[in-house]
GROMACS .gro file of C-alpha atoms in nm:
model
  316
    1MET     CA    1   0.733   1.177   0.828
    2ILE     CA    2   0.664   1.534   0.795
    3ARG     CA    3   0.531   1.691   0.462
    4TYR     CA    4   0.422   2.037   0.426
    5TYR     CA    5   0.178   2.139   0.144
    6ALA     CA    6   0.054   2.484   0.017
    7SER     CA    7  -0.233   2.580  -0.219
    8THR     CA    8  -0.143   2.733  -0.502
    9ASN     CA    9  -0.404   2.836  -0.776
   10GLY     CA   10  -0.660   2.616  -0.636
   11GLN     CA   11  -0.424   2.328  -0.665
   12LEU     CA   12  -0.197   2.194  -0.338
   13GLY     CA   13   0.163   2.127  -0.409
   14ARG     CA   14   0.423   2.041  -0.124
   15VAL     CA   15   0.675   2.283  -0.009
   16GLU     CA   16   0.995   2.239   0.187
   17GLU     CA   17   0.864   2.448   0.508
   18ALA     CA   18   0.588   2.515   0.714
   19ALA     CA   19   0.428   2.840   0.630
   20PRO     CA   20   0.175   2.995   0.785
   21ASP     CA   21  -0.131   2.879   0.576
   22ALA     CA   22   0.027   2.539   0.500
   23TRP     CA   23  -0.089   2.205   0.568
   24ILE     CA   24   0.145   1.983   0.768
   25HIS     CA   25   0.084   1.586   0.740
   26LEU     CA   26   0.252   1.364   0.992
   27TYR     CA   27   0.300   0.978   0.930
   28PRO     CA   28   0.511   0.702   1.006
   29PRO     CA   29   0.776   0.604   1.023
   30PHE     CA   30   0.848   0.895   1.267
   31SER     CA   31   1.168   0.975   1.431
   32SER     CA   32   1.195   1.019   1.816
   33GLU     CA   33   1.227   1.413   1.772
   34GLU     CA   34   0.965   1.442   1.548
   35LEU     CA   35   0.656   1.438   1.717
   36PRO     CA   36   0.785   1.655   2.056
   37GLU     CA   37   0.872   1.886   1.825
   38ILE     CA   38   0.568   1.960   1.645
   39ALA     CA   39   0.395   1.944   2.001
   40GLU     CA   40   0.660   2.196   2.140
   41ARG     CA   41   0.650   2.419   1.809
   42TYR     CA   42   0.281   2.477   1.813
   43GLU     CA   43   0.198   2.440   2.162
   44LEU     CA   44   0.029   2.110   2.164
   45PRO     CA   45  -0.028   1.852   2.395
   46ILE     CA   46   0.141   1.563   2.283
   47ASP     CA   47  -0.154   1.363   2.315
   48PHE     CA   48  -0.319   1.500   2.040
   49LEU     CA   49  -0.034   1.351   1.771
   50THR     CA   50  -0.035   1.027   1.994
   51ASP     CA   51  -0.392   0.939   2.014
   52PRO     CA   52  -0.481   0.952   1.625
   53LEU     CA   53  -0.192   0.674   1.608
   54ASP     CA   54  -0.385   0.437   1.808
   55ILE     CA   55  -0.624   0.223   1.527
   56ASP     CA   56  -0.865   0.172   1.822
   57GLU     CA   57  -0.937   0.546   1.914
   58ARG     CA   58  -1.266   0.639   1.878
   59SER     CA   59  -1.423   0.944   1.688
   60ARG     CA   60  -1.410   1.235   1.901
   61TYR     CA   61  -1.337   1.573   1.943
   62GLU     CA   62  -1.107   1.800   2.179
   63ARG     CA   63  -1.010   2.162   2.248
   64GLU     CA   64  -0.719   2.237   2.472
   65ASP     CA   65  -0.662   2.650   2.498
   66ASP     CA   66  -0.609   2.765   2.111
   67ALA     CA   67  -0.564   2.408   1.991
   68ARG     CA   68  -0.840   2.195   1.843
   69LEU     CA   69  -0.840   1.802   1.784
   70ILE     CA   70  -1.052   1.609   1.565
   71VAL     CA   71  -1.064   1.244   1.538
   72ILE     CA   72  -1.238   1.063   1.283
   73ASN     CA   73  -1.213   0.692   1.174
   74THR     CA   74  -1.171   0.611   0.785
   75PRO     CA   75  -1.173   0.287   0.568
   76VAL     CA   76  -0.852   0.110   0.466
   77LEU     CA   77  -0.766  -0.206   0.319
   78SER     CA   78  -0.651  -0.449   0.591
   79GLN     CA   79  -0.283  -0.557   0.553
   80VAL     CA   80  -0.369  -0.934   0.672
   81GLU     CA   81  -0.437  -1.129   0.378
   82THR     CA   82  -0.559  -1.458   0.531
   83GLU     CA   83  -0.932  -1.553   0.441
   84ASN     CA   84  -1.046  -1.569   0.807
   85ASP     CA   85  -0.965  -1.184   0.872
   86SER     CA   86  -1.161  -0.906   0.722
   87ILE     CA   87  -1.105  -0.708   0.416
   88TYR     CA   88  -1.147  -0.381   0.530
   89ILE     CA   89  -1.036  -0.202   0.864
   90THR     CA   90  -1.105   0.174   1.031
   91VAL     CA   91  -0.827   0.375   1.093
   92PRO     CA   92  -0.850   0.717   1.252
   93ILE     CA   93  -0.713   1.052   1.102
   94GLY     CA   94  -0.593   1.321   1.359
   95ILE     CA   95  -0.679   1.650   1.234
   96ILE     CA   96  -0.567   1.925   1.440
   97LEU     CA   97  -0.616   2.320   1.441
   98THR     CA   98  -0.406   2.574   1.587
   99PRO     CA   99  -0.392   2.950   1.523
  100GLU     CA  100  -0.076   2.911   1.315
  101ALA     CA  101  -0.126   2.555   1.173
  102PHE     CA  102  -0.335   2.301   1.007
  103ILE     CA  103  -0.204   1.924   1.087
  104THR     CA  104  -0.339   1.560   0.988
  105ILE     CA  105  -0.178   1.257   1.126
  106SER     CA  106  -0.231   0.885   1.074
  107SER     CA  107  -0.092   0.550   1.132
  108THR     CA  108  -0.110   0.467   0.759
  109PRO     CA  109   0.095   0.591   0.508
  110ASP     CA  110  -0.060   0.668   0.162
  111HIS     CA  111  -0.415   0.698   0.344
  112PRO     CA  112  -0.622   0.654   0.093
  113VAL     CA  113  -0.881   0.983   0.186
  114LEU     CA  114  -0.538   1.203   0.241
  115GLN     CA  115  -0.341   1.094  -0.071
  116LEU     CA  116  -0.688   1.210  -0.299
  117PHE     CA  117  -0.586   1.602  -0.131
  118ILE     CA  118  -0.186   1.484  -0.199
  119ASP     CA  119  -0.268   1.405  -0.561
  120ASN     CA  120  -0.501   1.674  -0.634
  121LYS     CA  121  -0.805   1.507  -0.702
  122VAL     CA  122  -0.980   1.728  -0.479
  123ARG     CA  123  -1.020   2.035  -0.639
  124ASN     CA  124  -1.102   2.419  -0.459
  125VAL     CA  125  -0.910   2.335  -0.136
  126ASP     CA  126  -0.697   2.563   0.042
  127PRO     CA  127  -0.553   2.475   0.379
  128ALA     CA  128  -0.636   2.845   0.467
  129ARG     CA  129  -0.981   2.801   0.466
  130ARG     CA  130  -0.947   2.559   0.763
  131SER     CA  131  -1.286   2.474   0.865
  132HIS     CA  132  -1.381   2.433   0.461
  133PHE     CA  133  -1.055   2.207   0.440
  134VAL     CA  134  -1.184   1.982   0.733
  135LEU     CA  135  -1.563   1.952   0.601
  136ARG     CA  136  -1.406   1.813   0.247
  137ILE     CA  137  -1.189   1.570   0.435
  138PHE     CA  138  -1.548   1.472   0.640
  139GLU     CA  139  -1.701   1.456   0.284
  140HIS     CA  140  -1.470   1.215   0.062
  141THR     CA  141  -1.419   0.988   0.407
  142VAL     CA  142  -1.823   0.976   0.322
  143TYR     CA  143  -1.775   0.862   0.017
  144ARG     CA  144  -1.473   0.618   0.094
  145PHE     CA  145  -1.694   0.453   0.282
  146LEU     CA  146  -1.967   0.429   0.045
  147THR     CA  147  -1.735   0.329  -0.241
  148CYS     CA  148  -1.596   0.034  -0.006
  149LEU     CA  149  -1.970  -0.058   0.050
  150LYS     CA  150  -2.053  -0.083  -0.292
  151ARG     CA  151  -1.725  -0.299  -0.343
  152LEU     CA  152  -1.788  -0.531  -0.062
  153ASN     CA  153  -2.158  -0.564  -0.205
  154VAL     CA  154  -2.042  -0.705  -0.518
  155LYS     CA  155  -1.807  -0.912  -0.386
  156ARG     CA  156  -2.034  -1.077  -0.180
  157ASN     CA  157  -2.286  -1.109  -0.453
  158LEU     CA  158  -2.019  -1.287  -0.653
  159ILE     CA  159  -1.931  -1.537  -0.392
  160GLU     CA  160  -2.313  -1.595  -0.379
  161GLN     CA  161  -2.311  -1.721  -0.716
  162GLU     CA  162  -2.035  -1.941  -0.623
  163LEU     CA  163  -2.226  -2.111  -0.355
  164TYR     CA  164  -2.493  -2.183  -0.577
  165ASP     CA  165  -2.281  -2.462  -0.728
  166SER     CA  166  -2.051  -2.509  -0.422
  167SER     CA  167  -2.112  -2.670  -0.056
  168ARG     CA  168  -1.709  -2.571   0.045
  169ASN     CA  169  -1.601  -2.376   0.341
  170ARG     CA  170  -1.395  -2.158   0.117
  171GLU     CA  171  -1.694  -1.930   0.026
  172LEU     CA  172  -1.859  -1.909   0.382
  173LYS     CA  173  -1.524  -1.787   0.538
  174GLN     CA  174  -1.519  -1.535   0.257
  175LEU     CA  175  -1.854  -1.413   0.367
  176LEU     CA  176  -1.726  -1.413   0.736
  177SER     CA  177  -1.446  -1.168   0.617
  178ILE     CA  178  -1.709  -0.920   0.466
  179GLU     CA  179  -1.927  -0.958   0.760
  180LYS     CA  180  -1.631  -0.821   0.981
  181SER     CA  181  -1.602  -0.523   0.769
  182LEU     CA  182  -1.938  -0.448   0.796
  183VAL     CA  183  -1.889  -0.463   1.158
  184TYR     CA  184  -1.614  -0.240   1.155
  185PHE     CA  185  -1.757   0.005   0.893
  186ILE     CA  186  -2.156   0.010   1.143
  187ASN     CA  187  -1.926   0.096   1.455
  188ALA     CA  188  -1.685   0.373   1.270
  189LEU     CA  189  -1.986   0.537   1.086
  190ASN     CA  190  -2.196   0.511   1.396
  191GLY     CA  191  -1.908   0.719   1.599
  192ASN     CA  192  -1.818   0.964   1.321
  193GLU     CA  193  -2.228   1.006   1.303
  194LEU     CA  194  -2.223   1.115   1.677
  195LEU     CA  195  -1.912   1.324   1.638
  196LYS     CA  196  -2.047   1.577   1.366
  197MET     CA  197  -2.360   1.591   1.535
  198LYS     CA  198  -2.175   1.686   1.862
  199MET     CA  199  -1.965   1.922   1.622
  200LYS     CA  200  -2.252   2.109   1.473
  201ARG     CA  201  -2.456   2.162   1.782
  202ALA     CA  202  -2.146   2.316   1.939
  203ASP     CA  203  -2.052   2.503   1.629
  204PHE     CA  204  -1.680   2.349   1.706
  205LEU     CA  205  -1.555   2.474   1.322
  206GLY     CA  206  -1.736   2.830   1.384
  207ILE     CA  207  -1.942   2.789   1.056
  208ARG     CA  208  -2.285   2.855   1.164
  209HIS     CA  209  -2.291   3.235   1.019
  210ASP     CA  210  -2.139   3.065   0.690
  211GLU     CA  211  -2.455   2.914   0.491
  212GLU     CA  212  -2.224   2.745   0.204
  213GLN     CA  213  -2.014   2.600   0.462
  214TRP     CA  214  -2.345   2.502   0.705
  215ASP     CA  215  -2.513   2.366   0.419
  216LEU     CA  216  -2.204   2.142   0.317
  217PHE     CA  217  -2.181   2.028   0.693
  218GLU     CA  218  -2.554   1.916   0.682
  219ASP     CA  219  -2.525   1.723   0.357
  220ILE     CA  220  -2.241   1.514   0.497
  221ILE     CA  221  -2.434   1.448   0.802
  222ILE     CA  222  -2.729   1.325   0.579
  223ASP     CA  223  -2.480   1.118   0.355
  224ASN     CA  224  -2.327   0.939   0.628
  225GLY     CA  225  -2.653   0.845   0.775
  226GLN     CA  226  -2.674   0.687   0.420
  227ALA     CA  227  -2.384   0.496   0.426
  228LEU     CA  228  -2.476   0.344   0.784
  229GLU     CA  229  -2.812   0.258   0.653
  230MET     CA  230  -2.673   0.092   0.366
  231ALA     CA  231  -2.400  -0.111   0.596
  232ASN     CA  232  -2.672  -0.232   0.824
  233ILE     CA  233  -2.895  -0.333   0.521
  234TYR     CA  234  -2.582  -0.527   0.385
  235THR     CA  235  -2.503  -0.716   0.696
  236ASN     CA  236  -2.879  -0.791   0.737
  237ILE     CA  237  -2.840  -0.962   0.390
  238LEU     CA  238  -2.538  -1.113   0.461
  239ASN     CA  239  -2.634  -1.263   0.778
  240GLY     CA  240  -2.934  -1.390   0.609
  241THR     CA  241  -2.737  -1.559   0.324
  242MET     CA  242  -2.486  -1.707   0.551
  243ASP     CA  243  -2.767  -1.870   0.781
  244ALA     CA  244  -2.956  -1.965   0.449
  245TYR     CA  245  -2.634  -2.125   0.303
  246GLY     CA  246  -2.557  -2.298   0.630
  247SER     CA  247  -2.879  -2.466   0.584
  248ILE     CA  248  -2.844  -2.545   0.234
  249ILE     CA  249  -2.496  -2.705   0.306
  250SER     CA  250  -2.629  -2.915   0.601
  251ASN     CA  251  -2.933  -3.013   0.396
  252ASN     CA  252  -2.720  -3.157   0.138
  253LEU     CA  253  -2.474  -3.341   0.371
  254ASN     CA  254  -2.807  -3.484   0.483
  255ILE     CA  255  -2.905  -3.623   0.183
  256THR     CA  256  -2.560  -3.769   0.093
  257ILE     CA  257  -2.580  -3.959   0.370
  258GLN     CA  258  -2.927  -4.064   0.353
  259ARG     CA  259  -2.868  -4.166  -0.008
  260LEU     CA  260  -2.530  -4.390   0.106
  261THR     CA  261  -2.744  -4.551   0.367
  262LEU     CA  262  -2.999  -4.655   0.095
  263ILE     CA  263  -2.748  -4.784  -0.111
  264THR     CA  264  -2.590  -4.976   0.202
  265ILE     CA  265  -2.942  -5.118   0.238
  266VAL     CA  266  -2.973  -5.232  -0.152
  267LEU     CA  267  -2.629  -5.409  -0.127
  268THR     CA  268  -2.681  -5.596   0.196
  269VAL     CA  269  -2.993  -5.784   0.051
  270PRO     CA  270  -2.779  -6.027  -0.150
  271MET     CA  271  -2.514  -6.013   0.104
  272VAL     CA  272  -2.714  -6.185   0.357
  273ILE     CA  273  -2.862  -6.449   0.123
  274ALA     CA  274  -2.493  -6.525   0.025
  275SER     CA  275  -2.402  -6.536   0.382
  276PHE     CA  276  -2.662  -6.830   0.413
  277TYR     CA  277  -2.490  -7.033   0.156
  278GLY     CA  278  -2.146  -6.945   0.277
  279MET     CA  279  -2.235  -7.133   0.619
  280ASN     CA  280  -2.083  -7.496   0.710
  281VAL     CA  281  -2.464  -7.671   0.728
  282PRO     CA  282  -2.652  -7.860   0.486
  283MET     CA  283  -2.867  -7.611   0.297
  284PRO     CA  284  -3.155  -7.666  -0.011
  285LEU     CA  285  -3.036  -7.694  -0.325
  286GLN     CA  286  -2.671  -7.697  -0.231
  287ASN     CA  287  -2.585  -7.977  -0.487
  288GLY     CA  288  -2.761  -7.881  -0.785
  289SER     CA  289  -2.627  -7.737  -1.115
  290TYR     CA  290  -2.814  -7.369  -1.151
  291THR     CA  291  -2.801  -7.288  -0.735
  292PHE     CA  292  -2.541  -7.023  -0.795
  293VAL     CA  293  -2.742  -6.887  -1.104
  294LEU     CA  294  -3.097  -6.918  -0.879
  295ILE     CA  295  -2.916  -6.712  -0.603
  296LEU     CA  296  -2.829  -6.467  -0.832
  297ILE     CA  297  -3.129  -6.415  -0.966
  298LEU     CA  298  -3.315  -6.397  -0.640
  299SER     CA  299  -3.050  -6.145  -0.495
  300ILE     CA  300  -3.108  -5.917  -0.794
  301ILE     CA  301  -3.501  -5.956  -0.773
  302LEU     CA  302  -3.536  -5.896  -0.424
  303SER     CA  303  -3.256  -5.581  -0.459
  304ALA     CA  304  -3.463  -5.468  -0.740
  305ALA     CA  305  -3.792  -5.467  -0.528
  306VAL     CA  306  -3.627  -5.263  -0.242
  307ILE     CA  307  -3.504  -5.033  -0.500
  308PHE     CA  308  -3.852  -4.985  -0.637
  309TYR     CA  309  -4.022  -4.952  -0.287
  310PHE     CA  310  -3.780  -4.667  -0.170
  311ARG     CA  311  -3.856  -4.518  -0.544
  312ARG     CA  312  -4.216  -4.548  -0.440
  313LYS     CA  313  -4.155  -4.369  -0.105
  314ARG     CA  314  -3.934  -4.105  -0.310
  315LEU     CA  315  -3.659  -4.179  -0.078
  316PHE     CA  316  -3.420  -4.212  -0.395
   0.00000   0.00000   0.00000
């Protein structure tokens, strides 16, 4: 699909065809002619349009004649709803700058970052100010990471509360899903940070002499570093939590097995006495009127003695 947007009075609105200062947004499904047509119209290598559609594409920038490509990874909710898969994954956004157009492309329809601009939830953006528009996309990509990290941390805290009263594997599997999401985030944030540092050093956007945009770019790099630090901290906490609760569950299992073993020993004492009197050989008091009662009392006394011994040893 191809959508065109232009800015009017500081607000983006959809237009029917491309204008010199319009924003061209591409997202699936694509017809077989759409991408080659865009590449031919704006003299782009077809790789500029196909590479960002690969969800494993790394963050990078590239220049080909007058066309510039920026690929940055962003977090989105995973479409796989099984408990063993990650909650969030990262997918790339392709940003293409040419003398005639500002183009974005993503493999995810309704991408949460780009949708903010489409829904006019980001003010004072204008595709005609291309470098500024790129920086605002970078800025809200970092905000998206921070928001997702906070949600994952809240979910982790809730699962920990459930683990206090549970020894099931379900909660540990949910923690594993959070850990997978954090791994995706750390890899993406590392790549994004390296990309932004290289772009700043090479002045890829040509904003070195614009103090406002240069300061905004520096703030974005700082925020990206903070998001990366948060992701690392949450990962370390989560790893410690999973190890601790794995040990707790294993210890609880050992205690349960120990108690069952002690109960078996206590019940074995009367069984041993009863087995002696169940043999087909002469036994003392076997013809007495109170033999059964004496055997029962003896069994109870010996079992109580075993229980008392185990309690003295703090095994019960």
